[in-house]
mmCIF file of C-alpha atoms in Angstrom:
data_model
loop_
_atom_site.group_PDB
_atom_site.id
_atom_site.type_symbol
_atom_site.label_atom_id
_atom_site.label_comp_id
_atom_site.label_asym_id
_atom_site.label_seq_id
_atom_site.Cartn_x
_atom_site.Cartn_y
_atom_site.Cartn_z
ATOM 1 C CA MET L 680 100.211 69.072 -86.147
ATOM 2 C CA ASN L 681 99.574 70.688 -82.760
ATOM 3 C CA PHE L 682 100.936 69.448 -79.430
ATOM 4 C CA VAL L 683 97.979 69.791 -77.075
ATOM 5 C CA SER L 684 98.253 67.567 -74.007
ATOM 6 C CA VAL L 685 100.339 65.560 -71.568
ATOM 7 C CA ARG L 686 98.595 62.894 -69.499
ATOM 8 C CA ILE L 687 99.703 61.665 -66.095
ATOM 9 C CA ILE L 688 98.486 58.213 -65.082
ATOM 10 C CA THR L 689 97.844 57.901 -61.354
ATOM 11 C CA SER L 690 96.194 55.627 -58.842
ATOM 12 C CA ASP L 691 94.782 58.711 -57.043
ATOM 13 C CA VAL L 692 93.202 61.230 -59.423
ATOM 14 C CA ARG L 693 91.694 63.372 -56.646
ATOM 15 C CA ARG L 694 95.069 63.804 -54.918
ATOM 16 C CA LEU L 695 96.709 65.083 -58.113
ATOM 17 C CA VAL L 696 93.710 67.266 -58.971
ATOM 18 C CA HIS L 697 94.000 68.920 -55.566
ATOM 19 C CA PHE L 698 97.792 69.309 -55.861
ATOM 20 C CA TYR L 699 97.824 70.821 -59.364
ATOM 21 C CA GLY L 700 94.913 73.115 -58.533
ATOM 22 C CA GLU L 701 96.778 74.338 -55.464
ATOM 23 C CA VAL L 702 100.193 74.860 -57.054
ATOM 24 C CA THR L 703 98.912 76.475 -60.272
ATOM 25 C CA GLY L 704 95.986 78.398 -58.807
ATOM 26 C CA MET L 705 93.979 77.250 -61.821
ATOM 27 C CA PRO L 706 90.830 75.145 -61.939
ATOM 28 C CA VAL L 707 91.202 71.449 -62.645
ATOM 29 C CA THR L 708 88.025 69.933 -64.077
ATOM 30 C CA MET L 709 87.116 66.388 -63.038
ATOM 31 C CA TYR L 710 85.007 64.909 -65.805
ATOM 32 C CA THR L 711 84.732 61.515 -64.090
ATOM 33 C CA GLU L 712 86.389 59.790 -61.132
ATOM 34 C CA ASP L 713 88.944 58.549 -63.663
ATOM 35 C CA PHE L 714 89.759 61.658 -65.710
ATOM 36 C CA ALA L 715 90.502 65.339 -65.123
ATOM 37 C CA GLU L 716 92.115 68.213 -67.016
ATOM 38 C CA LEU L 717 93.968 71.405 -66.188
ATOM 39 C CA VAL L 718 93.559 73.518 -69.316
ATOM 40 C CA THR L 719 96.015 76.356 -69.995
ATOM 41 C CA PRO L 720 96.241 78.602 -73.064
ATOM 42 C CA ALA L 721 99.275 76.650 -74.314
ATOM 43 C CA CYS L 722 98.571 73.032 -73.388
ATOM 44 C CA THR L 723 96.440 70.735 -71.251
ATOM 45 C CA LEU L 724 97.626 68.597 -68.371
ATOM 46 C CA ALA L 725 95.366 65.546 -68.259
ATOM 47 C CA ILE L 726 95.173 63.299 -65.216
ATOM 48 C CA GLY L 727 93.963 59.774 -65.833
ATOM 49 C CA SER L 728 93.279 56.909 -63.484
ATOM 50 C CA THR L 729 95.010 53.576 -63.881
ATOM 51 C CA ARG L 730 91.542 52.245 -64.752
ATOM 52 C CA THR L 731 91.682 54.215 -68.031
ATOM 53 C CA LEU L 732 94.613 52.106 -69.205
ATOM 54 C CA GLN L 733 92.207 49.339 -70.208
ATOM 55 C CA LEU L 734 90.887 51.720 -72.881
ATOM 56 C CA PHE L 735 94.414 51.821 -74.359
ATOM 57 C CA GLY L 736 94.938 48.081 -74.393
ATOM 58 C CA GLY L 737 95.930 47.210 -70.839
ATOM 59 C CA ASP L 738 99.107 47.674 -68.858
ATOM 60 C CA VAL L 739 100.710 50.310 -71.108
ATOM 61 C CA ALA L 740 101.786 52.762 -68.374
ATOM 62 C CA ARG L 741 102.645 52.644 -64.671
ATOM 63 C CA PRO L 742 101.617 55.303 -62.150
ATOM 64 C CA ALA L 743 104.224 57.069 -60.010
ATOM 65 C CA ASP L 744 107.069 55.647 -62.109
ATOM 66 C CA ASN L 745 108.156 58.570 -64.302
ATOM 67 C CA HIS L 746 111.906 59.028 -64.510
ATOM 68 C CA THR L 747 112.233 60.876 -67.802
ATOM 69 C CA ALA L 748 109.744 63.732 -68.178
ATOM 70 C CA ILE L 749 109.450 67.094 -66.435
ATOM 71 C CA ILE L 750 106.091 68.896 -66.464
ATOM 72 C CA GLU L 751 106.843 72.571 -67.034
ATOM 73 C CA PHE L 752 104.843 75.718 -66.348
ATOM 74 C CA ARG L 753 105.975 79.223 -67.315
ATOM 75 C CA VAL L 754 105.173 81.592 -64.446
ATOM 76 C CA GLY L 755 105.480 85.354 -64.048
ATOM 77 C CA ASP L 756 107.895 85.278 -61.098
ATOM 78 C CA VAL L 757 109.400 81.962 -60.057
ATOM 79 C CA ASP L 758 110.801 83.378 -56.811
ATOM 80 C CA ALA L 759 107.360 84.668 -55.784
ATOM 81 C CA GLU L 760 105.855 81.254 -56.627
ATOM 82 C CA PHE L 761 108.493 79.546 -54.488
ATOM 83 C CA ALA L 762 107.618 81.821 -51.561
ATOM 84 C CA ARG L 763 103.885 81.181 -52.085
ATOM 85 C CA LEU L 764 104.330 77.405 -52.283
ATOM 86 C CA SER L 765 107.059 76.934 -49.679
ATOM 87 C CA ASP L 766 104.774 75.117 -47.222
ATOM 88 C CA THR L 767 103.107 73.029 -49.935
ATOM 89 C CA ILE L 768 106.289 71.788 -51.624
ATOM 90 C CA LYS L 769 108.868 72.033 -48.813
ATOM 91 C CA ASP L 770 109.425 68.265 -48.592
ATOM 92 C CA ALA L 771 109.142 67.845 -52.375
ATOM 93 C CA THR L 772 111.563 70.577 -53.487
ATOM 94 C CA VAL L 773 114.309 69.212 -55.712
ATOM 95 C CA GLN L 774 115.957 72.545 -56.556
ATOM 96 C CA LYS L 775 115.222 76.018 -55.228
ATOM 97 C CA PRO L 776 114.981 78.819 -57.812
ATOM 98 C CA THR L 777 118.155 78.760 -59.875
ATOM 99 C CA THR L 778 119.087 80.574 -63.084
ATOM 100 C CA MET L 779 119.857 78.035 -65.784
ATOM 101 C CA PRO L 780 122.471 78.483 -68.543
ATOM 102 C CA TRP L 781 119.708 78.812 -71.171
ATOM 103 C CA GLY L 782 118.221 81.882 -69.475
ATOM 104 C CA ASN L 783 115.326 80.560 -67.394
ATOM 105 C CA ARG L 784 115.072 80.827 -63.636
ATOM 106 C CA SER L 785 113.695 77.452 -62.530
ATOM 107 C CA LEU L 786 112.114 75.856 -59.472
ATOM 108 C CA LEU L 787 112.030 72.062 -59.538
ATOM 109 C CA PHE L 788 109.777 69.982 -57.270
ATOM 110 C CA ARG L 789 107.842 66.713 -57.260
ATOM 111 C CA ASP L 790 104.101 66.163 -57.313
ATOM 112 C CA PRO L 791 102.562 63.596 -54.905
ATOM 113 C CA ASP L 792 103.237 60.775 -57.408
ATOM 114 C CA GLY L 793 106.893 61.770 -57.750
ATOM 115 C CA ASN L 794 106.618 63.410 -61.174
ATOM 116 C CA LEU L 795 109.042 66.295 -61.632
ATOM 117 C CA VAL L 796 107.458 69.734 -62.028
ATOM 118 C CA ASN L 797 109.368 72.822 -63.168
ATOM 119 C CA PHE L 798 108.065 76.348 -62.647
ATOM 120 C CA PHE L 799 110.235 78.712 -64.688
ATOM 121 C CA THR L 800 110.540 82.366 -65.627
ATOM 122 C CA PRO L 801 112.624 83.537 -68.590
ATOM 123 C CA VAL L 802 115.116 86.094 -67.221
ATOM 124 C CA THR L 803 117.643 86.781 -69.983
ATOM 125 C CA ALA L 804 116.806 88.857 -73.052
ATOM 126 C CA GLU L 805 117.261 85.822 -75.305
ATOM 127 C CA ALA L 806 114.977 83.596 -73.202
ATOM 128 C CA ILE L 807 112.329 86.302 -72.929
ATOM 129 C CA LYS L 808 112.434 86.860 -76.711
ATOM 130 C CA LYS L 809 111.984 83.108 -77.317
ATOM 131 C CA PHE L 810 108.711 83.073 -75.373
ATOM 132 C CA ASP L 811 107.370 86.385 -76.669
ATOM 133 C CA LYS L 812 106.991 85.090 -80.236
#
């Protein structure tokens, strides 16, 4: 088995495409008005319109109502990313860069739909070793 994707359901695909393209600096491909993907070497972040829910049987998810998941991106320098994004995420910042007990330095903010996003950099030897496998 291979974990390959997380999908966000939204009522505004273009808004999230713009946001994730801006914060990651990576291209987000819009395949249709209802579906886009940000492909990274490790995993894909898919963005689907509420209209796609009919393909899955109806009202199986709600946009802008996530209270359990955090979308995480490993970055080279979380403090540099915070400086770069300070204007973009200033009103959406949940936690400025902070070193966590498990060895990652993390920046937590919300996307335009309210989903939590974590940019992190491993900073302890143990955390770095975990990601260098």
